[in-house]
Amino acid sequence: MKKNRSTIRLTVIGMTACLTLGLQGAANAAPTSGDVSIKAHPTGCSNGVHEQGWSAICSKNNGGQYRASVRCLPFDGGRIVERDATVWKSSGLSIVYCPPLTTVVSGGFWTKG
């Protein structure tokens, strides 16, 4: 019985040590300032009708991205069709077009940091 208690005691001490060291390692882990990249939403953005679609552009991306979005009405009066540009942009013009047999109703743009 004495041998079992010693074995259990050593096991508990070992597990406690591993847990304590593991938690200290996690608590001490911190990102270095050189590796951190903080992304913000783009600024200086404008958007509007572009041919049979919508366009958006931002003058400063701040590490974020943007894309145009358009709402289109079918000529036959069906439901409004919403489309977003498929590619997020960090510079240049983002353009999305309405499908055939529709016309632009409104539009805008999305941003993400």
PDB file of C-alpha atoms in Angstrom, residues 46-49 53-57 66-71 83-85 94-96 104-111:
ATOM      1  CA  SER A  46     -16.104  56.583 -53.574  1.00  0.00           C
ATOM      2  CA  ASN A  47     -18.566  54.583 -55.647  1.00  0.00           C
ATOM      3  CA  GLY A  48     -21.178  54.985 -58.358  1.00  0.00           C
ATOM      4  CA  VAL A  49     -22.814  53.709 -61.523  1.00  0.00           C
ATOM      5  CA  GLY A  53     -23.017  47.986 -63.092  1.00  0.00           C
ATOM      6  CA  TRP A  54     -21.344  49.631 -60.110  1.00  0.00           C
ATOM      7  CA  SER A  55     -17.772  50.556 -59.243  1.00  0.00           C
ATOM      8  CA  ALA A  56     -15.895  51.436 -56.068  1.00  0.00           C
ATOM      9  CA  ILE A  57     -12.404  52.712 -55.328  1.00  0.00           C
ATOM     10  CA  TYR A  66     -12.980  46.604 -50.573  1.00  0.00           C
ATOM     11  CA  ARG A  67     -15.329  45.412 -53.307  1.00  0.00           C
ATOM     12  CA  ALA A  68     -18.286  46.859 -55.217  1.00  0.00           C
ATOM     13  CA  SER A  69     -21.872  45.693 -54.806  1.00  0.00           C
ATOM     14  CA  VAL A  70     -24.873  46.333 -57.086  1.00  0.00           C
ATOM     15  CA  ARG A  71     -28.662  45.859 -56.994  1.00  0.00           C
ATOM     16  CA  ARG A  83     -24.333  40.980 -56.899  1.00  0.00           C
ATOM     17  CA  ASP A  84     -20.958  41.586 -55.298  1.00  0.00           C
ATOM     18  CA  ALA A  85     -17.647  41.800 -57.108  1.00  0.00           C
ATOM     19  CA  SER A  94     -13.617  47.257 -58.162  1.00  0.00           C
ATOM     20  CA  ILE A  95     -16.404  46.687 -60.712  1.00  0.00           C
ATOM     21  CA  VAL A  96     -19.469  44.460 -60.685  1.00  0.00           C
ATOM     22  CA  VAL A 104     -28.982  49.204 -62.099  1.00  0.00           C
ATOM     23  CA  VAL A 105     -31.176  50.254 -59.161  1.00  0.00           C
ATOM     24  CA  SER A 106     -28.501  51.100 -56.600  1.00  0.00           C
ATOM     25  CA  GLY A 107     -25.133  50.009 -55.350  1.00  0.00           C
ATOM     26  CA  GLY A 108     -22.412  50.458 -52.815  1.00  0.00           C
ATOM     27  CA  PHE A 109     -19.331  48.704 -51.539  1.00  0.00           C
ATOM     28  CA  TRP A 110     -18.127  46.411 -48.774  1.00  0.00           C
ATOM     29  CA  THR A 111     -14.951  46.842 -46.745  1.00  0.00           C
TER      30      THR A 111
END
